[in-house]
Every structure is written in C-alpha cells, then in structure tokens.
C-alpha cells in the first residue's frame, strides 16, 4: 500500500467521518477495472452492451436529476471573497466545512470507500501532479481508470511524503442495513461541488455525474490547478492540444480553448480535407503548460481518456472518436438498440424500432423534444484507442506550444479567423470571449454569455487575477510565447445557413495558423485584429461561394462599436482588480473602430 503518513492519516480521518462498510485501495489494474464494471452490472447500475457491437463496454443511466455539471452548486471557498471573484460562487471555508461535515457524517454507510491515487499527466512527468480521490462510487472508480492514471505506480511516485491534492467524493446516499440500493444513487437536492484553494482540497457531495464526481478533471485539473499554476508560474487551461504536420513535415502544436460542447473533441481529432496535412491528438479538453529551460511553453494533456459529448458524434463529424469508443468504453445516458448497441441523435444510422431511451423506456419519437439520448450524454473512452493519438502524447516533457486558439459558438459578428496583434491583445481577446450556451451545464441553452478563455466555470480564483496571470506569463515568455488566434466555425448568413462547413475543413484555417507562426500567410490589419486576406485561407477543392467567404471575413465596424458597451459592462464586474492593460486594450479597440 503506502508509507505516506499524511495520506494514511487523511484516509483514516475520512473513514471515521464517512463510516463506510469497507475500504478498498485501488491498484489501477485491469482486473480491478473489470471488477468495477461487474459490481455495477450486478447491482443493476449498469448493463453490458453486446460483446459484438461494443466489446467490454457498459451502459449506465443516471438519475434524471443528475445529468450535468451544476455550476450553481459549485463553490470556491477561499478565505476572502475577493479571491473567488465575481464569477464564482463563494463560501467562507469554515462555513462550508460546517455545511459539509454533517452531510459527510456516516454518508458511506452500507457502501465501500475506494481510495483512488491518480496522476494527472504521465506518471512522474515534471508537468504532472498527483491527487487522491476517495469515493463511494464504483462508477467513479471505473471512469477514473479511463480518465486518469490510477494506482500503485502513482503511490510509488508519491513516496513517503510527496504532495497530493485530497479529493473527497460521496454520492450522498447512505444505505440502511439491508436497504436495497437504487441504480444511480445521488442526493439531487443537496449537491455541493466545493474547492478550497488555500488548502488545495476538493469536497464533492450528492452527484455522481461527470465533472461533479470525477474530481481529477474540472475540480483538480482546472479549478485547483489554476490556483497552483498562478502560484507557481504555469498555466492550467481548458484547452485541447493537437499536433499539426504539414505536407513538408513541419510540425506545430496548437492548444485551443472553446467552451464546453463547442467541438473541442472534434477539432482535436480532425481529419484534414487538405491533402498531405495531418492532425494528431494530444488532448481534447485540458492543457497544463510550463516553461522549460529554453524559455518556451510546453504542454501535457493531464488526462488519459475522453469524456466526450455523444450526441452529434458520428463517422462524419468525428470518425476517430467513433473508433476510440468502439470498445472498452462507458456510455452514460445514451439510447440502446435492440441488438445491444448504443444510439444517440445524429449517430450514423436512423433510430431502429424498439429503441430504449436514456430513461430506460421504449422511445416514443413524437417530437424533437423527446430525445433518445440526453443532450449531455457522454462516452468515456481510453485516449490510447484513438487512431490518431499522437506518438508524443505521453511525452513527460510535454510538447512545445506554437499557437493558442480561442473560439466560441457565435452566429454573427465574429469572423472565421483572426490573429492578435500581440500577447496582450490576445489576452484581451480571450478575456472578452463569448459563446452561446450549450447543454454541458445545467441552464438555458442558446443564451450568449461571456466565457473568458472558456474558463468561466473552471477558474478557481478571481478571474481578474487570472487575466493578470496571463499578462505576467506573457511578460516572462516574451517573444517565445505562442501566437494567439480567435476562430469561429459557427457563423451564419442572414438567411440562417452556415457559412463555413466546419469539421475537416477547419484544417484550412489551421494551415493559415501554421503559416502565421512561421511569419508567412497573408493578413490585413483591421481594428479587431490581423485577418486573413480574402485568398489567404486555402479553399482549393472547397465549393464555397465567394460571397460567403467574404462574409466570413467581414468586419462590421458598426456591430463591433455596439459591442464596446457590453465589453465595458463585462469588465466592470471585476472593479479595481481588472488589469489596467485590458482597459487599455479595450480603449485602443474603440479608437481603432472610430
Ligand atoms: C467537459 C465540459 O465535460 O467542459 O469537458 O463540460
Ligand atoms: Mn471541457
């Protein structure tokens, strides 16, 4: 097991509080993974899918009251409210512990407490960090096996006194003696996803779903890691990482921040339509970036698998994801076909008769409201099963990042692509990112919200300080920092049609990005940034009307002028803490527009 005294003491203290029936230290073995699946199947939480259709894979249906991240139940418990900032829910740490203590007291009665040591990033990498999750959910154990590196090898690196982030999770449903469990235990009315940035702890109660429960992902790798990154001079970002190779063999690594469910997984695994270009995946959701001695930023993907949105994924939009999820995967809240396969909206084939929906009922498709799969239905699939996983995706040294893309879902205004004038201007672009809301979080879909750097729900401290951290990183890295771009695949014409085909065609924009990194590629200076000239994006072989291309790259000065007050209002939230550099950037934009 371990001789790590602090770890053993913490486990003993947590067991004393939660009173589980049993304690199991996870070793990360394949046997253990299989055991978890079988436990879920035996208890009625999961069912095996057909061994022919989806070998070694299970289907799980959650409680309909536990289907997404719950941002309104997510708290940053810093000592001072100002350190959580205006975009987070704050609670005093002592007060939060007073709420949590009675909830966690005896909360694991009748259940097994699993101790899951995990590494975010290749085990032993200088960019990686270690966490230990205590959870009473075998679903969490199995998912953590896919999403992180779990087990004894992590304890070895931790040694007797290594640092780890303690993460405590309970579904919040103790069982009385002899009480029969429900298929998806949770405590829907009492969810708390809480982070303590000063002590670097995570406590999560009441939900078993995704980022609420797999604490290595959003809670550690983004919220707590963003605080560590600020303190230690590195970056923890909500970004995919892809490796782009040109026909001449020039390699670039690109990190890209898009809000949840805006196509990060698709972009990370894209099949280029441009002949000779190659995209390979390093990561699809999170990037940890640190400076190396050469002064450049190097990134790792701290995760080990994909927790992807299922609806919309098919062999056209993302054949590589479809291959990755073809076996050894966990499916949550998707539909099930009579032959034991999965089904969701916009998968490759029409819905068969006798389809079972995500509620476990025969699907009655009488309108577009009644979906067979929940819009936030997910697959959990090992990254190693992705056919285009990059050969260097587990390089402990990380990959040198050449470019950073920001993007969102914007039907008007935002051009297809632009490059920032500088790192400071790029930070301004990231800080004013906005996107139409998706189903990844509870709330109203379609509403436009500011989502700076796609970190709105994931920044573990005051976002104004986070902006300052971006500026500070730029000051440290100088010319060696990645170039910054802003892209938008989602622009529509006035009649509503999509102007840009997206998916594999996005490789055309990536080619321009690659050229810009080498000081080539044509641009025209506009008030909002450096835009590709009308022929700078390679459209060879693409049947796109010239008018559409011109519209995609059009800057409507009047529309941008109207945005200035919205930007000011967004910035006003941060009061005095907003870095003066960003106000300066906004003032300059306004001047350039006039
Ligand atoms: C995710 C998210 O699950 O951003 O990656 O919601
Ligand atoms: Mn995400």
XYZ file of C-alpha atoms and ligand atoms in Angstrom:
601
model
C 0.000 0.000 0.000
C 1.807 3.148 1.179
C 4.013 4.535 3.944
C 2.822 8.048 3.273
C 1.775 9.106 6.766
C -0.231 12.175 5.750
C -2.146 10.133 3.179
C -2.862 7.324 5.623
C -3.975 9.795 8.310
C -6.282 11.562 5.859
C -7.832 8.268 4.753
C -8.345 7.189 8.375
C -9.921 10.540 9.256
C -12.234 10.401 6.247
C -13.257 6.809 7.038
C -14.000 7.849 10.613
C -16.248 10.626 9.283
C -17.989 8.695 6.480
C -18.257 5.273 8.156
C -18.050 3.056 5.069
C -18.627 -0.686 5.414
C -15.362 -1.408 3.631
C -12.215 0.371 2.437
C -10.515 -0.602 -0.836
C -7.203 0.847 -2.051
C -7.276 0.917 -5.850
C -4.261 -0.605 -7.585
C -5.182 0.542 -11.099
C -5.076 -2.980 -12.529
C -7.149 -4.257 -15.407
C -8.702 -6.801 -13.033
C -9.813 -4.048 -10.763
C -11.408 -2.190 -13.689
C -13.293 -5.329 -14.735
C -14.365 -5.876 -11.121
C -15.888 -2.378 -11.010
C -17.873 -2.991 -14.196
C -19.157 -6.288 -12.824
C -20.109 -4.692 -9.492
C -22.165 -2.113 -11.392
C -23.820 -4.718 -13.563
C -24.585 -6.965 -10.578
C -26.108 -4.100 -8.623
C -28.286 -3.004 -11.539
C -26.395 0.295 -12.076
C -25.111 -0.747 -15.474
C -25.701 -3.248 -18.228
C -23.291 -4.909 -20.585
C -23.580 -3.886 -24.211
C -23.351 -6.528 -26.904
C -19.838 -8.076 -26.987
C -20.044 -7.992 -30.791
C -21.191 -4.371 -31.078
C -19.340 -2.770 -28.195
C -16.889 -5.228 -26.634
C -16.267 -4.867 -22.919
C -18.464 -1.787 -22.642
C -21.323 -0.820 -20.383
C -24.330 1.442 -20.488
C -25.253 3.454 -17.419
C -28.371 5.562 -16.927
C -28.190 8.337 -14.396
C -30.953 9.732 -12.269
C -32.708 12.363 -14.447
C -31.909 14.863 -11.691
C -28.165 14.266 -12.112
C -27.176 14.774 -15.738
C -24.657 17.646 -15.984
C -22.220 19.809 -14.115
C -24.032 22.032 -11.645
C -22.406 25.426 -11.763
C -24.820 26.969 -9.261
C -23.804 24.294 -6.715
C -20.077 24.796 -7.361
C -18.207 26.824 -4.747
C -14.772 28.352 -4.367
C -14.122 28.519 -0.628
C -11.200 30.928 -0.332
C -10.525 32.792 2.901
C -11.525 36.070 1.268
C -14.498 36.518 -1.037
C -12.444 38.817 -3.253
C -10.148 35.879 -4.041
C -13.032 33.883 -5.537
C -14.083 36.909 -7.562
C -17.357 37.941 -9.142
C -17.677 34.955 -11.486
C -17.560 32.239 -8.804
C -19.906 31.263 -6.006
C -18.042 31.879 -2.788
C -18.428 30.499 0.724
C -16.241 31.022 3.734
C -14.180 27.805 4.190
C -15.218 27.321 7.823
C -18.857 27.862 6.963
C -18.645 25.401 4.102
C -16.997 22.799 6.325
C -19.854 23.298 8.760
C -22.323 22.546 5.972
C -20.326 19.595 4.676
C -19.417 17.888 7.944
C -22.963 16.766 8.830
C -23.605 15.770 5.231
C -20.478 13.597 5.081
C -21.027 12.134 8.584
C -21.961 8.460 8.031
C -22.604 9.176 4.333
C -20.893 5.963 3.178
C -22.811 3.578 5.474
C -23.598 0.414 3.561
C -21.078 1.307 0.853
C -17.442 0.707 0.003
C -14.977 3.561 0.229
C -12.492 3.454 -2.633
C -9.106 5.174 -2.359
C -8.027 6.180 -5.857
C -4.460 7.505 -6.161
C -4.187 9.170 -9.573
C -1.727 11.118 -11.642
C -2.860 13.972 -13.834
C -0.361 13.607 -16.646
C 2.167 10.874 -17.424
C 3.278 9.337 -14.123
C 6.439 11.106 -12.945
C 6.329 13.899 -15.559
C 7.669 17.227 -14.228
C 4.471 18.844 -15.533
C 2.160 16.255 -13.876
C 0.613 16.425 -10.386
C -0.904 13.791 -8.149
C -4.300 13.579 -6.486
C -6.067 11.005 -4.371
C -9.821 10.666 -4.701
C -11.865 8.976 -2.023
C -15.209 7.935 -3.465
C -18.098 5.616 -2.640
C -18.967 5.110 -6.312
C -17.681 2.195 -8.415
C -18.790 4.234 -11.470
C -16.282 6.894 -10.421
C -13.527 4.302 -9.934
C -14.102 2.841 -13.410
C -14.247 6.269 -15.059
C -11.117 7.422 -13.204
C -9.320 4.324 -14.541
C -10.017 5.594 -18.062
C -9.660 9.328 -17.492
C -6.504 9.343 -15.314
C -3.562 7.109 -14.494
C -4.555 5.232 -11.348
C -2.929 3.013 -8.781
C 0.239 1.629 -7.282
C 2.609 3.311 -9.746
C 1.239 6.653 -8.578
C 1.812 5.760 -4.914
C 5.398 4.878 -5.823
C 5.999 8.357 -7.257
C 4.255 9.899 -4.247
C 6.732 8.141 -1.934
C 6.529 8.751 1.812
C 5.896 12.454 1.762
C 5.037 13.618 -1.770
C 2.369 16.244 -2.362
C -1.133 15.271 -3.406
C -4.470 17.015 -3.765
C -7.022 15.337 -1.486
C -10.396 14.891 -3.218
C -13.382 13.546 -1.279
C -16.485 12.426 -3.131
C -19.714 10.872 -1.983
C -22.935 10.244 -3.865
C -24.621 11.230 -0.608
C -26.877 8.218 -0.243
C -26.012 6.029 2.734
C -27.793 2.693 2.908
C -29.554 1.458 5.993
C -28.883 -2.147 6.983
C -30.486 -4.378 4.345
C -31.696 -1.423 2.242
C -31.647 -2.088 -1.478
C -29.603 0.366 -3.499
C -31.042 2.355 -6.408
C -29.398 2.101 -9.863
C -27.962 5.651 -9.705
C -27.537 6.765 -6.114
C -27.268 10.538 -5.656
C -28.629 13.285 -3.464
C -30.219 15.547 -6.033
C -31.352 18.261 -3.614
C -28.067 18.522 -1.796
C -25.261 18.828 -4.292
C -22.067 20.589 -3.264
C -19.012 20.768 -5.506
C -16.545 22.616 -3.306
C -12.951 23.740 -3.672
C -10.599 25.089 -1.026
C -7.843 26.931 -2.905
C -5.678 27.740 0.122
C -5.520 24.151 1.382
C -5.880 22.672 -2.132
C -8.723 20.345 -1.172
C -11.839 19.234 -3.023
C -15.073 18.005 -1.426
C -17.933 16.878 -3.646
C -21.291 15.639 -2.397
C -24.561 14.463 -3.881
C -23.774 13.982 -7.583
C -22.253 11.021 -9.416
C -22.060 12.684 -12.825
C -19.027 13.718 -14.862
C -17.124 16.738 -13.692
C -19.086 16.778 -10.422
C -17.705 13.385 -9.443
C -14.581 12.591 -11.493
C -12.620 15.038 -9.408
C -9.383 14.846 -11.401
C -10.999 16.643 -14.303
C -12.642 20.037 -13.765
C -12.206 20.256 -9.978
C -8.491 19.431 -9.823
C -7.060 19.846 -13.340
C -8.752 23.223 -13.797
C -10.073 24.853 -10.602
C -7.398 23.834 -8.099
C -4.642 23.570 -10.735
C -5.377 27.109 -11.955
C -4.574 28.316 -8.427
C -1.404 26.208 -8.276
C -0.437 27.493 -11.719
C -0.832 31.108 -10.630
C 1.248 30.490 -7.501
C 3.930 28.517 -9.340
C 4.132 30.359 -12.675
C 2.469 27.969 -15.122
C -0.899 27.623 -16.867
C -3.830 25.223 -16.364
C -6.243 25.776 -19.228
C -9.491 24.424 -20.695
C -7.772 23.617 -23.985
C -7.357 20.765 -26.409
C -3.871 20.095 -27.744
C -3.312 18.969 -31.314
C -0.253 18.160 -33.367
C -0.372 19.512 -36.904
C 2.034 18.257 -39.591
C 2.313 19.968 -42.977
C 2.987 18.086 -46.232
C 6.596 19.303 -45.903
C 6.841 17.687 -42.471
C 6.719 20.927 -40.464
C 5.211 20.154 -37.042
C 3.251 22.633 -34.924
C 1.405 22.056 -31.678
C -1.748 24.060 -31.187
C -3.762 24.491 -27.996
C -7.352 25.670 -28.324
C -9.888 26.929 -25.791
C -13.573 26.556 -26.600
C -16.456 26.489 -24.142
C -17.906 23.089 -23.213
C -19.625 21.201 -26.050
C -18.372 23.560 -28.809
C -16.426 20.927 -30.734
C -13.079 20.655 -28.909
C -13.082 16.875 -29.205
C -13.885 17.108 -32.931
C -11.135 19.650 -33.583
C -8.596 17.644 -31.579
C -9.230 14.581 -33.795
C -9.992 16.283 -37.061
C -9.416 14.573 -40.387
C -7.953 17.285 -42.638
C -9.526 17.708 -46.048
C -6.377 19.430 -47.282
C -4.170 16.840 -48.981
C -0.963 15.977 -47.167
C -1.865 17.635 -43.861
C -2.088 15.563 -40.698
C -3.773 16.251 -37.372
C -2.993 14.084 -34.366
C -4.446 14.305 -30.896
C -2.517 15.100 -27.750
C -5.567 16.020 -25.648
C -9.193 17.080 -26.102
C -10.090 19.100 -23.008
C -7.304 20.295 -20.720
C -3.739 21.574 -21.144
C -1.152 22.121 -18.443
C 1.684 24.299 -19.716
C 5.002 25.051 -18.061
C 8.135 26.891 -19.174
C 11.182 24.792 -19.929
C 14.814 25.945 -19.685
C 14.703 27.004 -23.342
C 12.088 29.636 -22.416
C 9.222 28.069 -24.410
C 5.902 26.802 -23.065
C 5.462 23.009 -23.081
C 2.126 21.313 -22.549
C 0.859 17.961 -21.382
C -2.638 16.586 -21.512
C -3.223 15.749 -17.847
C -5.946 13.267 -18.791
C -5.783 9.694 -20.047
C -9.145 9.373 -21.798
C -12.023 11.257 -23.364
C -15.241 12.143 -21.579
C -16.955 13.270 -24.756
C -20.426 14.502 -25.590
C -22.116 11.652 -27.517
C -24.988 13.327 -29.434
C -23.718 14.698 -32.733
C -20.712 12.378 -32.774
C -20.694 10.161 -35.887
C -18.337 8.822 -38.542
C -18.627 12.076 -40.492
C -18.180 14.577 -37.659
C -15.563 12.536 -35.821
C -14.601 9.092 -37.149
C -11.668 8.948 -34.741
C -13.867 9.416 -31.697
C -16.169 6.713 -33.071
C -13.170 4.364 -33.291
C -11.973 5.363 -29.820
C -15.363 4.487 -28.301
C -15.786 1.240 -30.225
C -14.764 -0.926 -27.236
C -13.701 -0.761 -23.558
C -15.900 2.276 -23.036
C -18.547 3.530 -20.642
C -21.694 5.131 -22.053
C -23.873 7.306 -19.884
C -27.412 8.413 -20.750
C -27.389 7.271 -24.378
C -30.077 5.208 -26.106
C -29.813 1.427 -26.520
C -30.687 -0.537 -29.646
C -32.362 -3.966 -29.537
C -29.093 -5.572 -30.658
C -27.231 -4.202 -27.654
C -25.505 -1.244 -29.251
C -25.677 2.445 -28.381
C -27.655 5.111 -30.223
C -27.868 8.872 -29.999
C -29.159 11.786 -32.043
C -27.116 12.263 -35.224
C -25.248 8.969 -34.930
C -24.712 7.352 -38.331
C -27.855 5.272 -38.615
C -31.549 6.017 -38.222
C -33.147 5.034 -34.948
C -34.162 1.376 -35.070
C -37.533 0.158 -33.887
C -37.760 -0.702 -30.224
C -35.040 1.736 -29.242
C -34.727 2.211 -25.489
C -34.163 5.834 -24.485
C -31.895 7.209 -21.756
C -34.705 6.841 -19.225
C -34.785 3.091 -19.928
C -38.169 3.340 -21.665
C -39.167 2.422 -25.157
C -38.527 5.567 -27.207
C -41.574 7.364 -28.491
C -40.313 9.819 -31.027
C -43.247 12.141 -31.438
C -41.393 15.433 -31.452
C -37.907 16.849 -31.345
C -38.137 17.475 -27.607
C -38.137 13.835 -26.606
C -34.535 12.807 -27.245
C -33.371 9.196 -27.106
C -30.045 10.302 -25.623
C -29.760 13.140 -23.135
C -28.119 16.152 -24.882
C -25.250 15.848 -22.379
C -24.959 12.056 -22.755
C -21.316 11.013 -22.621
C -18.843 8.348 -23.656
C -15.777 7.621 -21.570
C -13.121 6.134 -23.837
C -9.377 5.455 -23.435
C -7.247 8.015 -25.324
C -4.955 5.187 -26.439
C -7.836 3.808 -28.569
C -7.962 6.948 -30.712
C -6.486 6.053 -34.126
C -4.871 9.486 -34.451
C -3.449 9.748 -30.970
C -0.059 11.472 -31.393
C 3.048 9.381 -30.837
C 4.290 12.011 -28.363
C 1.017 12.401 -26.431
C 2.527 10.855 -23.304
C 5.920 12.547 -23.570
C 6.622 13.513 -19.950
C 8.462 16.615 -21.209
C 5.302 17.837 -22.956
C 5.002 19.356 -26.418
C 6.105 22.875 -27.355
C 3.020 25.014 -27.961
C 3.267 27.226 -31.067
C -0.239 28.699 -31.187
C -3.256 29.202 -28.968
C -6.742 29.446 -30.452
C -9.768 30.930 -28.770
C -13.238 30.305 -30.118
C -16.887 30.028 -29.312
C -20.276 29.465 -30.818
C -21.158 32.779 -32.460
C -23.717 33.006 -35.219
C -22.950 36.636 -36.065
C -20.150 39.181 -35.973
C -17.071 37.128 -35.174
C -15.016 36.369 -38.320
C -13.795 32.909 -39.283
C -10.287 33.632 -38.047
C -8.024 36.401 -36.862
C -4.637 36.770 -35.226
C -3.993 39.018 -32.267
C -1.600 41.956 -32.596
C 0.358 40.810 -29.536
C 0.188 38.573 -26.444
C -1.537 41.421 -24.553
C -4.101 41.839 -27.303
C -4.538 38.042 -27.337
C -5.221 38.127 -23.609
C -7.816 40.822 -24.297
C -9.433 38.607 -26.965
C -9.555 35.662 -24.548
C -10.930 37.803 -21.741
C -13.828 39.007 -23.905
C -14.685 35.604 -25.387
C -18.415 34.950 -25.538
C -20.407 31.938 -26.654
C -23.924 30.629 -26.935
C -24.672 28.294 -24.023
C -24.727 24.517 -24.546
C -26.101 21.532 -22.630
C -22.823 20.703 -20.864
C -24.009 22.630 -17.841
C -27.461 22.945 -16.352
C -29.207 26.114 -17.614
C -30.742 27.686 -20.686
C -29.229 26.572 -23.994
C -28.534 29.265 -26.619
C -28.098 32.283 -24.354
C -24.971 34.338 -25.075
C -22.579 34.552 -22.186
C -19.068 35.850 -21.682
C -16.809 32.888 -21.096
C -13.252 34.242 -20.809
C -10.703 31.739 -22.129
C -13.540 29.122 -21.823
C -12.674 29.162 -18.113
C -15.764 30.838 -16.665
C -16.932 27.724 -14.773
C -13.402 26.462 -14.174
C -11.208 29.272 -12.844
C -10.501 28.571 -9.180
C -9.791 32.178 -8.238
C -10.634 35.765 -9.115
C -10.814 35.944 -12.875
C -9.256 39.423 -12.883
C -6.181 37.945 -11.178
C -6.283 35.181 -13.763
C -6.160 37.800 -16.564
C -3.177 39.366 -14.786
C -1.556 35.929 -14.652
C -1.920 35.635 -18.429
C -0.253 39.026 -18.831
C 2.514 38.029 -16.404
C 3.162 34.801 -18.303
C 3.473 36.866 -21.487
C 5.942 39.209 -19.806
C 8.049 36.220 -18.726
C 7.934 34.387 -22.050
C 8.247 37.449 -24.297
C 8.741 36.567 -27.945
C 8.783 32.872 -27.155
C 5.099 32.810 -26.229
C 2.686 31.052 -28.596
C 0.900 33.220 -31.181
C -2.772 33.843 -30.320
C -5.731 33.461 -32.713
C -9.512 33.722 -32.488
C -11.633 31.421 -34.665
C -15.367 30.967 -35.191
C -16.756 27.981 -37.105
C -20.355 28.830 -36.304
C -21.159 31.992 -38.261
C -24.456 32.010 -40.152
C -25.682 34.060 -43.095
C -28.725 36.294 -42.798
C -30.912 33.524 -44.235
C -29.632 31.236 -41.483
C -27.359 28.902 -43.445
C -23.957 28.006 -42.021
C -21.282 29.991 -43.823
C -18.450 27.601 -43.041
C -18.664 23.806 -43.414
C -16.510 23.177 -40.325
C -15.149 19.779 -39.213
C -12.335 18.546 -41.550
C -12.471 21.819 -43.494
C -11.192 23.590 -40.386
C -7.782 22.247 -41.424
C -7.746 25.141 -43.915
C -7.727 27.591 -41.030
C -5.126 25.512 -39.192
C -2.888 25.737 -42.263
C -3.098 29.539 -42.142
C -2.335 29.471 -38.407
C 0.702 27.297 -39.112
C 1.880 29.740 -41.797
C 1.407 32.703 -39.469
C 3.548 31.023 -36.812
C 6.364 30.996 -39.348
C 5.809 34.636 -40.297
C 4.122 33.736 -43.606
C 0.415 33.762 -44.557
C -1.254 36.942 -45.745
C -3.083 39.254 -43.377
C -4.863 42.520 -43.493
C -4.823 44.781 -40.461
C -8.328 45.562 -39.182
C -9.477 47.278 -35.990
C -10.176 43.907 -34.343
C -7.008 42.066 -35.340
C -4.999 40.646 -38.210
C -7.467 38.979 -40.573
C -6.601 36.566 -43.359
C -6.806 38.310 -46.724
C -9.642 37.022 -48.904
C -7.370 34.441 -50.514
C -5.135 33.617 -47.548
C -7.271 30.657 -46.466
C -6.653 27.787 -48.889
C -10.069 26.910 -50.341
C -8.769 24.631 -53.116
C -11.352 21.950 -53.772
C -13.896 23.546 -51.472
C -17.111 24.634 -53.030
C -17.728 27.807 -51.083
C -19.389 30.836 -52.711
C -17.116 33.864 -52.855
C -19.784 35.925 -51.109
C -19.851 33.512 -48.198
C -16.058 33.671 -47.876
C -16.169 37.472 -47.942
C -18.922 37.444 -45.305
C -16.898 35.064 -43.115
C -14.026 37.544 -43.108
C -16.083 40.729 -42.954
C -15.660 43.064 -40.006
C -18.830 45.003 -39.401
C -17.444 48.116 -37.729
C -20.863 49.302 -36.557
C -21.667 45.967 -34.966
C -18.303 45.994 -33.186
C -18.916 49.535 -31.957
C -22.144 48.296 -30.416
C -20.208 45.630 -28.559
C -17.960 48.106 -26.751
C -20.517 48.923 -24.029
C -21.093 45.181 -23.484
C -17.354 44.653 -23.090
C -17.213 47.556 -20.634
C -20.096 46.099 -18.649
C -18.386 42.691 -18.606
C -15.130 44.271 -17.396
C -16.936 46.422 -14.808
C -17.765 43.238 -12.868
C -14.111 42.989 -11.904
C -13.860 46.503 -10.444
C -10.386 47.720 -9.464
C -8.900 44.280 -9.878
C -9.162 44.369 -13.658
C -5.621 44.754 -15.044
C -5.201 48.281 -16.480
C -3.638 46.687 -19.575
C -7.026 45.251 -20.508
C -8.808 48.573 -20.163
C -6.070 49.995 -22.355
C -6.700 47.271 -24.935
C -10.423 47.998 -24.926
C -9.829 51.757 -25.262
C -7.493 51.118 -28.204
C -10.089 48.896 -29.886
C -12.647 51.651 -29.519
C -10.233 54.180 -31.010
C -9.432 51.904 -33.932
C -13.151 51.491 -34.646
C -13.768 55.247 -34.694
C -16.473 18.829 -20.200
C -17.052 20.164 -20.027
O -17.076 17.818 -19.772
O -16.369 21.150 -20.355
O -15.362 18.755 -20.742
O -18.191 20.271 -19.555
Mn -14.414 20.657 -21.014
